[in-house]
Coordinates of C-alpha atoms (C1' of nucleotides) in Angstrom, one line a residue:
Chain A
M9 CA -12.5 -6.6 -27.4
A10 CA -11.4 -7.7 -24.0
E11 CA -10.1 -5.0 -21.7
R12 CA -6.4 -5.4 -21.1
I13 CA -4.0 -3.9 -18.6
H14 CA -0.2 -3.5 -18.3
I15 CA 1.3 -3.2 -14.8
T16 CA 4.8 -2.4 -13.7
T17 CA 6.8 -2.1 -10.5
A18 CA 9.7 0.3 -10.5
I19 CA 12.8 -1.4 -11.9
T20 CA 15.3 -1.7 -9.2
Y21 CA 18.5 0.4 -9.2
S22 CA 20.3 -1.6 -6.6
N23 CA 23.8 -2.4 -5.6
G24 CA 22.7 -4.8 -3.0
P25 CA 20.2 -7.6 -2.2
P26 CA 16.5 -6.9 -1.9
H27 CA 15.1 -5.7 1.4
V28 CA 11.6 -5.4 2.9
G29 CA 11.0 -2.1 1.2
H30 CA 11.5 -3.7 -2.2
A31 CA 9.3 -6.6 -1.1
Y32 CA 6.5 -4.2 -0.2
E33 CA 6.3 -2.8 -3.7
Y34 CA 6.5 -6.3 -5.3
L35 CA 3.8 -7.7 -3.0
V36 CA 1.4 -4.9 -3.4
T37 CA 1.8 -4.8 -7.1
D38 CA 1.6 -8.6 -7.4
S39 CA -1.6 -8.6 -5.5
F40 CA -3.0 -6.0 -7.8
V41 CA -1.8 -8.1 -10.8
R42 CA -3.3 -11.3 -9.5
Y43 CA -6.6 -9.5 -9.0
Q44 CA -6.6 -8.1 -12.5
R45 CA -5.8 -11.5 -14.0
R46 CA -8.8 -13.0 -12.3
K47 CA -11.0 -10.1 -13.4
L48 CA -9.8 -9.6 -17.0
G49 CA -8.3 -13.0 -17.8
A50 CA -4.6 -13.8 -17.4
E51 CA -4.0 -13.3 -21.1
N52 CA -5.1 -9.7 -20.8
V53 CA -2.6 -8.7 -18.2
T54 CA 1.1 -8.1 -18.6
F55 CA 3.3 -7.5 -15.6
V56 CA 6.8 -6.1 -15.8
T57 CA 9.5 -5.8 -13.1
G58 CA 13.3 -6.0 -13.3
T59 CA 16.6 -4.4 -12.7
D60 CA 18.1 -1.1 -13.7
E61 CA 21.7 -2.0 -14.4
H62 CA 23.5 0.9 -16.0
G63 CA 25.0 4.0 -14.6
Q64 CA 27.9 5.0 -12.5
K65 CA 26.8 3.6 -9.2
N66 CA 26.4 0.2 -10.6
R67 CA 29.7 0.4 -12.3
D68 CA 31.3 1.6 -9.0
A69 CA 29.6 -1.1 -7.0
A70 CA 30.9 -3.7 -9.5
A71 CA 34.4 -2.3 -9.2
A72 CA 34.2 -2.5 -5.4
A73 CA 33.2 -6.1 -5.7
G74 CA 36.1 -6.8 -8.1
L75 CA 33.7 -7.6 -10.9
K76 CA 33.0 -6.4 -14.4
P77 CA 29.7 -4.4 -14.5
K78 CA 27.9 -7.0 -16.4
E79 CA 29.0 -9.8 -14.0
F80 CA 28.0 -7.7 -11.1
S81 CA 24.5 -7.0 -12.5
D82 CA 24.1 -10.6 -13.4
R83 CA 24.5 -11.4 -9.7
I84 CA 22.1 -8.7 -8.5
A85 CA 19.5 -9.7 -11.1
A86 CA 19.8 -13.2 -9.9
L87 CA 19.2 -12.1 -6.3
F88 CA 16.1 -10.3 -7.3
R89 CA 14.8 -13.1 -9.4
E90 CA 15.3 -15.4 -6.4
A91 CA 13.5 -13.0 -4.1
H92 CA 10.6 -12.9 -6.5
K93 CA 10.4 -16.6 -6.4
G94 CA 10.7 -16.6 -2.6
L95 CA 7.9 -14.0 -2.3
N96 CA 5.7 -15.9 -4.6
I97 CA 5.5 -13.1 -7.2
S98 CA 3.3 -14.3 -10.0
D99 CA 4.3 -14.6 -13.7
H100 CA 6.1 -11.6 -15.0
I101 CA 8.5 -10.3 -17.5
F102 CA 11.8 -9.7 -15.8
V103 CA 13.5 -6.8 -17.6
R104 CA 17.1 -6.1 -17.4
T105 CA 18.3 -2.8 -18.9
T106 CA 21.4 -4.6 -20.2
D107 CA 19.3 -6.9 -22.4
P108 CA 19.8 -6.3 -26.1
V109 CA 16.1 -6.0 -26.8
H110 CA 15.9 -3.2 -24.2
E111 CA 18.9 -1.4 -25.5
A112 CA 17.5 -1.5 -29.0
L113 CA 14.3 0.2 -28.0
V114 CA 16.1 2.8 -26.1
Q115 CA 18.2 3.6 -29.1
R116 CA 15.2 3.7 -31.4
M117 CA 13.5 6.2 -29.1
L118 CA 16.6 8.3 -28.7
Q119 CA 17.0 8.5 -32.5
R120 CA 13.4 9.4 -33.0
T121 CA 13.5 12.1 -30.4
Y122 CA 16.7 13.4 -32.0
D123 CA 15.1 13.4 -35.4
C124 CA 12.2 15.4 -34.1
G125 CA 14.6 18.0 -32.9
D126 CA 13.7 17.7 -29.2
I127 CA 17.2 16.6 -28.3
Y128 CA 19.9 19.2 -28.7
F129 CA 23.6 19.5 -27.8
K130 CA 25.2 22.2 -25.6
D131 CA 28.3 22.8 -23.6
Y132 CA 27.7 22.7 -19.9
A133 CA 30.0 23.5 -17.0
G134 CA 28.9 22.7 -13.6
L135 CA 29.5 21.0 -10.2
Y136 CA 28.9 17.3 -10.4
C137 CA 28.3 14.8 -7.7
V138 CA 29.4 11.3 -8.7
G139 CA 27.1 9.6 -6.1
C140 CA 24.0 11.5 -7.3
E141 CA 25.0 11.3 -10.9
R142 CA 23.8 14.9 -11.4
F143 CA 24.9 18.4 -11.6
Y144 CA 24.3 20.8 -8.7
T145 CA 24.0 24.6 -8.5
E146 CA 26.1 26.2 -5.9
K147 CA 23.2 27.2 -3.7
E148 CA 22.0 23.6 -3.6
L149 CA 25.3 22.6 -2.0
L150 CA 26.6 22.8 1.5
P151 CA 29.4 25.3 2.2
G152 CA 32.7 24.1 0.5
N153 CA 30.7 22.6 -2.4
I154 CA 29.7 19.5 -0.4
C155 CA 26.9 17.4 -1.8
P156 CA 24.1 17.4 0.8
T157 CA 23.2 13.8 0.1
H158 CA 26.6 12.2 0.1
N159 CA 28.5 14.7 2.2
T160 CA 31.4 14.5 -0.3
R161 CA 33.0 17.3 -2.4
V162 CA 31.5 17.7 -5.8
E163 CA 33.7 17.9 -8.9
S164 CA 33.9 20.8 -11.3
I165 CA 33.2 19.4 -14.7
K166 CA 32.9 21.1 -18.1
E167 CA 31.5 19.0 -20.9
G168 CA 29.2 19.0 -23.8
N169 CA 26.0 17.0 -23.4
Y170 CA 22.7 16.3 -25.0
F171 CA 19.5 17.6 -23.5
L172 CA 15.8 16.8 -23.9
K173 CA 13.5 19.8 -24.2
L174 CA 11.0 19.9 -21.4
E175 CA 9.3 23.2 -21.5
K176 CA 7.8 22.4 -24.8
F177 CA 5.8 19.6 -23.2
R178 CA 4.9 21.4 -20.0
D179 CA 1.2 22.1 -20.9
E180 CA 0.6 18.6 -21.9
I181 CA 2.3 17.3 -18.8
V182 CA 0.3 19.5 -16.5
K183 CA -2.9 18.5 -18.2
N184 CA -2.1 14.9 -17.5
V185 CA -1.2 15.5 -13.9
R186 CA -4.5 17.3 -13.4
R187 CA -6.4 14.4 -14.9
E188 CA -8.6 12.9 -12.3
G189 CA -7.0 9.8 -10.9
F190 CA -3.8 10.0 -12.9
I191 CA -1.7 10.1 -9.8
R192 CA -3.1 8.1 -6.9
P193 CA -3.5 8.6 -4.1
E194 CA -4.5 12.2 -4.7
R195 CA -2.1 13.7 -2.1
Y196 CA 0.8 13.1 -4.5
R197 CA -0.9 14.9 -7.3
N198 CA -0.6 18.2 -5.4
E199 CA 3.1 17.6 -5.0
A200 CA 3.5 16.9 -8.6
L201 CA 1.7 20.1 -9.6
Q202 CA 3.9 22.0 -7.3
M203 CA 6.9 20.6 -9.1
L204 CA 5.4 21.8 -12.3
S205 CA 4.8 25.3 -11.0
E206 CA 8.5 26.0 -11.4
P207 CA 10.5 26.3 -14.5
L208 CA 11.6 23.0 -15.9
D209 CA 15.3 22.7 -16.7
D210 CA 15.9 20.6 -19.8
L211 CA 16.9 17.1 -18.9
C212 CA 20.4 16.1 -19.6
I213 CA 20.2 12.7 -21.2
S214 CA 23.8 11.9 -22.0
R215 CA 27.1 11.1 -20.3
P216 CA 30.4 11.2 -22.2
K217 CA 32.0 7.8 -22.4
A218 CA 35.2 9.3 -21.3
R219 CA 33.6 9.6 -17.9
L220 CA 31.2 6.8 -17.9
D221 CA 31.0 4.1 -20.5
W222 CA 28.5 1.8 -18.7
G223 CA 25.3 2.6 -20.6
V224 CA 23.4 2.5 -23.8
E225 CA 25.2 4.3 -26.6
L226 CA 23.6 7.3 -28.2
P227 CA 22.7 6.2 -31.8
F228 CA 23.6 9.7 -33.1
D229 CA 26.9 10.2 -31.3
S230 CA 29.0 7.2 -30.3
R231 CA 31.1 9.3 -27.9
Y232 CA 28.2 9.2 -25.4
V233 CA 26.0 6.8 -23.5
T234 CA 22.5 7.8 -22.3
Y235 CA 21.7 8.8 -18.8
V236 CA 20.4 6.0 -16.7
W237 CA 17.0 7.6 -16.1
Y238 CA 16.3 7.9 -19.8
D239 CA 17.4 4.3 -20.2
A240 CA 15.4 3.0 -17.3
F241 CA 11.9 4.2 -18.2
W242 CA 11.8 2.3 -21.4
A243 CA 12.2 -0.9 -19.4
Y244 CA 8.5 -0.7 -18.6
L245 CA 7.8 -1.4 -22.2
S246 CA 10.9 -2.8 -23.9
E247 CA 10.4 -6.5 -23.4
L248 CA 6.8 -6.8 -24.1
P249 CA 6.1 -9.4 -26.8
D250 CA 5.5 -6.5 -29.2
N251 CA 7.3 -3.3 -28.6
S252 CA 6.6 -1.6 -31.9
S253 CA 5.3 1.9 -31.7
E254 CA 1.9 0.9 -32.8
A255 CA 1.7 -1.7 -30.0
L256 CA 3.1 0.7 -27.4
S257 CA 0.4 3.2 -28.4
E258 CA -2.1 0.6 -27.4
V259 CA -0.4 -0.4 -24.2
L260 CA 0.4 3.0 -22.6
P261 CA -3.2 4.1 -22.2
V262 CA -3.8 0.9 -20.1
T263 CA -0.5 1.1 -18.2
E264 CA -0.3 1.2 -14.4
H265 CA 3.0 2.1 -12.8
F266 CA 3.5 1.3 -9.2
I267 CA 6.3 3.3 -7.6
G268 CA 7.6 4.7 -4.3
K269 CA 7.1 8.3 -3.4
D270 CA 10.8 9.1 -3.9
I271 CA 10.5 8.9 -7.6
L272 CA 7.4 10.8 -8.1
K273 CA 8.9 13.7 -10.0
T274 CA 10.7 11.5 -12.6
H275 CA 7.5 9.7 -13.3
A276 CA 5.1 12.6 -13.2
V277 CA 7.3 14.9 -15.3
Y278 CA 10.2 13.3 -17.1
W279 CA 8.6 10.1 -18.2
P280 CA 5.6 11.8 -19.8
A281 CA 7.9 14.2 -21.5
M282 CA 9.9 11.4 -23.0
L283 CA 6.8 9.7 -24.3
L284 CA 5.3 12.9 -25.7
A285 CA 8.6 13.6 -27.5
V286 CA 8.3 10.4 -29.5
G287 CA 4.6 10.9 -30.1
L288 CA 3.4 8.2 -27.7
P289 CA 0.5 8.6 -25.3
V290 CA 1.1 9.1 -21.6
Y291 CA 0.4 6.1 -19.4
R292 CA -2.9 5.7 -17.5
H293 CA -2.1 5.7 -13.8
L294 CA 0.8 6.5 -11.5
N295 CA 0.2 4.6 -8.2
V296 CA 2.4 5.9 -5.5
H297 CA 3.2 4.2 -2.2
G298 CA 4.9 5.3 0.9
F299 CA 7.9 4.0 2.7
L300 CA 8.2 1.3 5.3
N301 CA 9.6 2.2 8.6
F302 CA 11.0 -0.2 11.1
G303 CA 9.8 0.3 14.6
G304 CA 9.4 4.0 13.8
A305 CA 12.9 4.4 12.2
R306 CA 13.8 4.3 8.6
F307 CA 15.2 1.2 7.1
S308 CA 18.9 1.8 6.6
K309 CA 22.0 -0.2 6.3
S310 CA 23.8 1.7 9.0
S311 CA 21.2 0.8 11.6
G312 CA 21.3 -2.8 10.7
N313 CA 17.6 -3.2 10.6
I314 CA 17.5 -4.3 6.9
K315 CA 15.9 -7.6 6.8
D316 CA 15.8 -10.2 4.1
P317 CA 12.1 -10.4 3.2
V318 CA 12.3 -14.0 2.1
S319 CA 13.4 -15.0 5.6
F320 CA 9.9 -13.9 6.8
E321 CA 8.3 -16.3 4.4
R322 CA 10.4 -19.1 5.9
A323 CA 9.8 -18.0 9.5
Y324 CA 6.1 -17.4 9.4
G325 CA 5.0 -19.3 6.3
P326 CA 3.8 -18.2 2.9
D327 CA 1.4 -15.2 2.6
V328 CA 2.0 -13.9 6.1
L329 CA 4.3 -11.0 5.2
R330 CA 2.1 -10.2 2.2
Y331 CA -1.0 -10.2 4.4
F332 CA 0.6 -8.1 7.0
L333 CA 1.9 -5.4 4.6
L334 CA -1.4 -5.2 2.7
R335 CA -3.6 -5.2 5.7
E336 CA -1.6 -3.0 8.0
V337 CA -0.3 -0.3 5.6
T338 CA -2.6 2.2 4.0
Y339 CA -1.6 2.5 0.4
G340 CA 0.2 5.8 -0.2
L341 CA 1.1 6.4 3.4
D342 CA 4.2 5.3 5.2
G343 CA 3.8 2.2 7.2
D344 CA 5.5 0.7 10.2
F345 CA 7.0 -2.7 10.1
S346 CA 7.8 -4.8 13.1
E347 CA 7.8 -8.5 14.0
E348 CA 5.8 -7.8 17.1
R349 CA 3.0 -6.4 14.9
I350 CA 3.3 -9.3 12.5
V351 CA 2.8 -11.8 15.3
E352 CA -0.2 -9.8 16.6
R353 CA -1.8 -9.9 13.2
Y354 CA -0.9 -13.5 12.6
N355 CA -2.5 -14.6 15.8
S356 CA -5.6 -12.5 15.8
D357 CA -6.4 -12.5 12.1
L358 CA -4.9 -15.6 10.6
A359 CA -4.9 -18.1 13.4
N360 CA -8.0 -17.0 15.4
D361 CA -10.3 -15.8 12.6
L362 CA -9.4 -17.4 9.3
G363 CA -7.6 -20.6 10.4
N364 CA -9.9 -21.4 13.3
L365 CA -13.0 -20.8 11.3
T366 CA -11.8 -23.2 8.7
S367 CA -11.0 -25.8 11.4
R368 CA -14.3 -25.6 13.2
V369 CA -16.4 -25.8 10.1
L370 CA -14.5 -28.7 8.6
S371 CA -14.5 -30.5 12.0
M372 CA -18.2 -30.3 12.4
A373 CA -18.7 -31.4 8.8
A374 CA -16.6 -34.5 9.5
R375 CA -18.1 -35.2 12.9
Y376 CA -21.8 -34.9 11.9
F377 CA -21.8 -35.8 8.3
Q378 CA -18.6 -37.6 7.5
S379 CA -17.5 -34.6 5.6
E380 CA -20.3 -34.7 3.2
V381 CA -22.3 -31.6 2.3
T382 CA -26.0 -32.6 2.4
A383 CA -27.9 -29.4 2.0
Q384 CA -28.0 -26.6 -0.6
A385 CA -26.3 -23.4 0.6
G386 CA -28.5 -20.3 0.6
T387 CA -31.8 -22.1 0.8
G388 CA -32.3 -22.0 4.6
N389 CA -35.3 -20.1 5.8
D390 CA -34.1 -19.4 9.3
P391 CA -33.9 -15.6 9.9
L392 CA -30.2 -15.9 10.7
D393 CA -29.4 -17.4 7.3
G394 CA -30.3 -14.5 5.1
P395 CA -27.9 -12.0 6.4
L396 CA -25.1 -14.4 6.5
C397 CA -25.6 -15.5 2.9
E398 CA -26.0 -11.9 1.8
A399 CA -22.7 -11.0 3.5
F400 CA -20.9 -13.8 1.7
A401 CA -22.6 -13.1 -1.6
A402 CA -21.5 -9.4 -1.5
T403 CA -17.9 -10.0 -0.4
A404 CA -16.2 -10.5 -3.7
S405 CA -17.5 -7.5 -5.5
K406 CA -17.0 -5.2 -2.5
A407 CA -13.5 -6.4 -2.0
G408 CA -12.7 -6.2 -5.7
A409 CA -13.9 -2.6 -6.0
L410 CA -11.6 -1.6 -3.2
I411 CA -8.6 -3.3 -4.9
D412 CA -9.3 -1.3 -8.0
D413 CA -9.1 1.8 -5.8
L414 CA -5.8 0.6 -4.3
A415 CA -7.5 0.4 -0.9
F416 CA -5.9 -3.0 -0.2
N417 CA -6.3 -2.7 3.6
R418 CA -10.0 -2.0 3.4
S419 CA -10.5 -4.8 0.9
L420 CA -9.0 -7.2 3.4
E421 CA -11.2 -5.6 6.1
V422 CA -14.3 -6.5 4.0
I423 CA -13.2 -10.1 3.7
W424 CA -12.6 -10.3 7.4
Q425 CA -16.0 -8.8 8.1
A426 CA -17.4 -11.9 6.3
L427 CA -15.3 -14.2 8.5
D428 CA -16.6 -12.3 11.5
A429 CA -20.1 -12.8 10.4
A430 CA -19.5 -16.5 10.0
N431 CA -18.1 -16.9 13.5
K432 CA -21.0 -15.0 14.9
Y433 CA -23.4 -17.1 12.9
I434 CA -21.9 -20.3 14.4
V435 CA -22.5 -19.1 17.9
A436 CA -26.0 -17.8 17.1
T437 CA -27.1 -21.0 15.4
A438 CA -25.1 -23.4 17.6
P439 CA -25.0 -26.3 15.3
F440 CA -22.9 -28.2 17.8
T441 CA -25.7 -28.0 20.3
I442 CA -28.7 -28.9 18.1
A443 CA -26.7 -31.7 16.5
K444 CA -27.3 -33.7 19.7
D445 CA -31.0 -33.9 18.6
P446 CA -31.3 -36.2 15.6
A447 CA -34.5 -34.5 14.6
Q448 CA -32.5 -31.3 14.0
L449 CA -29.7 -32.8 11.9
S450 CA -31.2 -31.4 8.7
R451 CA -30.9 -27.9 10.2
V452 CA -27.3 -28.6 11.1
A453 CA -26.7 -29.7 7.5
Q454 CA -28.1 -26.4 6.3
I455 CA -25.9 -24.4 8.6
L456 CA -22.8 -26.2 7.5
A457 CA -23.7 -26.0 3.9
N458 CA -23.9 -22.2 4.2
L459 CA -20.6 -22.0 6.0
I460 CA -18.7 -24.3 3.7
E461 CA -20.0 -22.4 0.7
G462 CA -19.1 -19.1 2.4
L463 CA -15.7 -20.3 3.1
R464 CA -15.3 -21.2 -0.5
V465 CA -16.2 -17.7 -1.6
V466 CA -13.9 -16.1 1.0
A467 CA -11.0 -18.3 0.0
D468 CA -11.5 -17.4 -3.6
T469 CA -11.7 -13.7 -2.9
L470 CA -8.6 -14.0 -0.8
A471 CA -6.6 -15.4 -3.7
P472 CA -4.9 -12.2 -4.8
F473 CA -3.8 -11.4 -1.3
M474 CA -3.0 -14.8 0.0
P475 CA -2.5 -17.1 -3.0
V476 CA -1.0 -20.1 -1.1
T477 CA -3.6 -20.0 1.7
S478 CA -6.4 -19.6 -0.7
A479 CA -5.3 -22.6 -2.6
K480 CA -4.9 -24.6 0.6
I481 CA -8.5 -23.8 1.8
L482 CA -9.9 -24.6 -1.6
D483 CA -8.1 -27.9 -1.5
L484 CA -9.5 -28.6 1.9
L485 CA -12.9 -27.9 0.5
N486 CA -12.1 -30.2 -2.3
V487 CA -12.9 -27.6 -4.9
D488 CA -11.3 -27.2 -8.3
A489 CA -10.3 -24.0 -10.0
T490 CA -13.6 -23.6 -11.9
L491 CA -15.8 -24.4 -9.0
A492 CA -13.8 -22.0 -6.8
R493 CA -14.9 -19.0 -8.9
A494 CA -18.6 -19.6 -8.8
Q495 CA -20.9 -17.1 -7.1
F496 CA -22.2 -17.8 -3.7
G497 CA -24.8 -20.5 -3.8
Q498 CA -23.7 -21.7 -7.3
G499 CA -20.6 -23.6 -6.1
I500 CA -20.7 -26.6 -3.7
K501 CA -23.7 -28.8 -4.2
P502 CA -25.2 -31.5 -1.9
G503 CA -23.2 -34.7 -2.2
H504 CA -19.9 -32.9 -2.3
R505 CA -17.2 -34.1 0.1
V506 CA -14.8 -31.9 1.9
K507 CA -11.5 -32.9 3.6
P508 CA -10.6 -33.2 7.3
A509 CA -9.4 -30.1 9.0
T510 CA -5.8 -29.3 9.3
P511 CA -4.5 -26.1 11.1
L512 CA -3.6 -23.4 8.6
F513 CA -1.9 -21.0 10.9
P514 CA -0.8 -22.6 14.2
R515 CA -0.7 -19.9 16.9
I516 CA 2.6 -18.3 17.6
E517 CA 3.1 -18.0 21.4
K518 CA 6.1 -15.8 21.5
P519 CA 7.5 -13.3 19.0
K520 CA 10.4 -14.8 17.1
A521 CA 13.7 -13.2 17.5
Chain B
rG18 C1' 12.8 30.1 3.8
rG19 C1' 8.3 28.7 0.4
rC20 C1' 4.4 25.0 -0.5
rG21 C1' 1.8 20.7 1.1
rG22 C1' 0.4 16.8 4.5
rC23 C1' -0.3 15.0 9.3
rG24 C1' -1.4 15.5 14.8
rU25 C1' -8.6 11.5 17.0
rA26 C1' -9.1 6.0 22.9
rG27 C1' -2.5 2.4 25.6
rC28 C1' -1.3 0.9 20.0
rU29 C1' -2.6 1.2 14.5
rC30 C1' -6.0 4.0 12.2
rA31 C1' -11.5 5.3 10.2
rG32 C1' -14.7 9.4 10.2
rU33 C1' -17.3 14.2 10.1
rU34 C1' -20.0 18.4 2.5
rG35 C1' -20.5 21.8 10.8
rG36 C1' -25.5 19.5 14.5
rU37 C1' -28.5 14.6 19.1
rU38 C1' -24.5 10.0 23.5
rA39 C1' -17.0 10.8 18.2
rG40 C1' -16.1 4.9 15.6
rA41 C1' -13.3 0.1 14.2
rG42 C1' -9.4 -3.4 15.0
rC43 C1' -5.5 -4.9 18.3
rG44 C1' -3.9 -5.0 23.3
rG45 C1' -6.0 -5.1 28.5
rA46 C1' -10.4 -6.5 32.2
rG47 C1' -14.7 -9.5 33.2
rG48 C1' -18.2 -13.2 31.5
rU49 C1' -20.2 -17.2 28.1
rC50 C1' -20.1 -21.5 24.9
rU51 C1' -17.6 -26.1 23.8
rC52 C1' -17.7 -27.3 17.1
rA53 C1' -12.6 -25.3 16.8
rU54 C1' -5.7 -23.6 16.8
rA55 C1' -6.9 -22.2 25.6
rA56 C1' -9.9 -20.4 19.6
rU57 C1' -15.3 -18.2 19.1
rC58 C1' -19.2 -15.1 21.1
rC59 C1' -20.9 -11.0 24.8
rU60 C1' -19.8 -6.7 27.9
rC61 C1' -16.3 -3.0 29.5
rA62 C1' -12.2 2.5 26.9
rG63 C1' -15.6 7.8 29.7
rG64 C1' -10.5 9.9 24.6
rU65 C1' -10.3 18.5 26.4
rC66 C1' -10.7 14.7 18.2
rG67 C1' -2.2 19.0 18.9
rU68 C1' -2.6 24.3 21.5
rA69 C1' -4.9 29.3 21.6
rG70 C1' -8.3 32.3 19.4
rG71 C1' -12.2 33.5 15.6
rU72 C1' -16.8 32.7 12.5
rU73 C1' -21.6 30.3 13.9
rC74 C1' -27.6 29.1 17.3
rG75 C1' -23.9 25.1 17.3
rA76 C1' -17.0 23.0 15.4
rU77 C1' -13.4 17.5 16.2
rU78 C1' -15.2 18.9 11.2
rC79 C1' -14.7 26.1 8.4
rC80 C1' -10.9 30.4 9.3
rU81 C1' -6.3 32.5 11.7
rA82 C1' -2.0 32.0 14.7
rC83 C1' 1.1 28.8 17.2
rC84 C1' 3.6 24.0 18.6
rG85 C1' 5.3 19.2 17.1
rC86 C1' 6.3 15.5 13.2
rC87 C1' 6.9 14.5 8.0
rG88 C1' 7.4 15.3 2.7
rC89 C1' 8.5 18.2 -1.6
rC90 C1' 10.9 22.5 -3.3
rA91 C1' 14.6 26.3 -2.6

RNA sequence: GGCGGCGUAGCUCAGUUGGUUAGAGCGGAGGUCUCAUAAUCCUCAGGUCGUAGGUUCGAUUCCUACCGCCGCCA
């Protein structure tokens, strides 16, 4: 049976348009998805992303916009769909928590948990912050019962609510968190374990409709809707082609969640508890990324440094933002984002290394051989040929293993080492010099065959990171999808014709405003 | 306040299960080639590896304290 994998981004709880921070998560995850599709076959990979549309904040944002909640979330969802398209996010299931299929699964799981006796009712009196949608204890608040996050006065509320038992699942949750590689990178595992070293308060999973009616109704008490978090987690699974419990039992052990570090606790503690409560297995990996800063400062609306990520695609061309974020940011750590750095990366890596290498190789092929490949790659006996061919031959597997380990930046580094080797090889073999001697043309042919075949392998390996660029280079090489995937030396054969060079990444002279 | 992480060349970061001259990329300086997008290629950074102690034959790498930044929790 073929190995399969299920991959998700966090679903977005957003009352505004997507920004670069969202884009980072989408682009990282999508590159991982694209890699897995190539490795396992597209039919063995499912990819879910979407929007989290219930809850008080969404309802309030809708009210502020003068819209009904559903109309408002339709608009937000459309914005995100548009952003996915603009960012070239590959095929995915776009979940909305207001979709009937999703709501049905949430209700099924609530009912099952209730039937198992893991949800109970109790009266609760406490201080509630509307913005946070949660209760606070007095010592958590600032003097005067002010919410530390929103700087507003919390409300004193007394109401009955439903709770999910958590302590019952503690041992099982801890066992999971301890599991090697469950949380990646490892730094976040320690944080999660620390969270688990303290008593777990049972999770309140309901909101009375009297206070908030924008949510999924509890199947066992129509006076309540479920809390947004309980609702949202199931979005990872609800719109899969088959969301039966049997199917979910198969999917969860191969499920990879990609999230930001801010929602570590909910995913490391609550979500596993929810799954265990309904007798489902815990998912396989929690992949946690850091935040993007802007010139050293946090992205924030007030500082006005929020950028529309799609505008970068338009300004710099496809794949550039994606390349930059994956190459420059170490997965799991915070990264710094600035246009100055993008331009630096663009010029040095994309224009000078990748783009220029493609140009010079194709130009020589055109000039000396009318773009025909006339030798078999990998068969040269010059001492310079061996190392180059070995470098190209090893690139794909090395780069791939690093993607499996979420080391996207190092994976790209490996690919660029191959480009580097190619540029050095050209200088060392100097085909442009020996081409002046007709007697040495066959050697020139050999050199170019090696380079063209190497370029093919690099372009193919680059596909998850730079899908558009990869396709462009493969097109210049006149290679179809099947030929593109061949191992080094098995691809382009003598007699093959490539196309004339066109600049892939024209240099940018000045940073754009 | 508790716990954890980080602090390495101008910038972004690797790295060291303790051991000869601490690495890469970018930026900057000089040089080279001419196939190429004034690109490539070669050479050049003398950085107290946050500070102060300790362990050790020997610490950037282990321990302690402290300083700074950050995260989580309270």
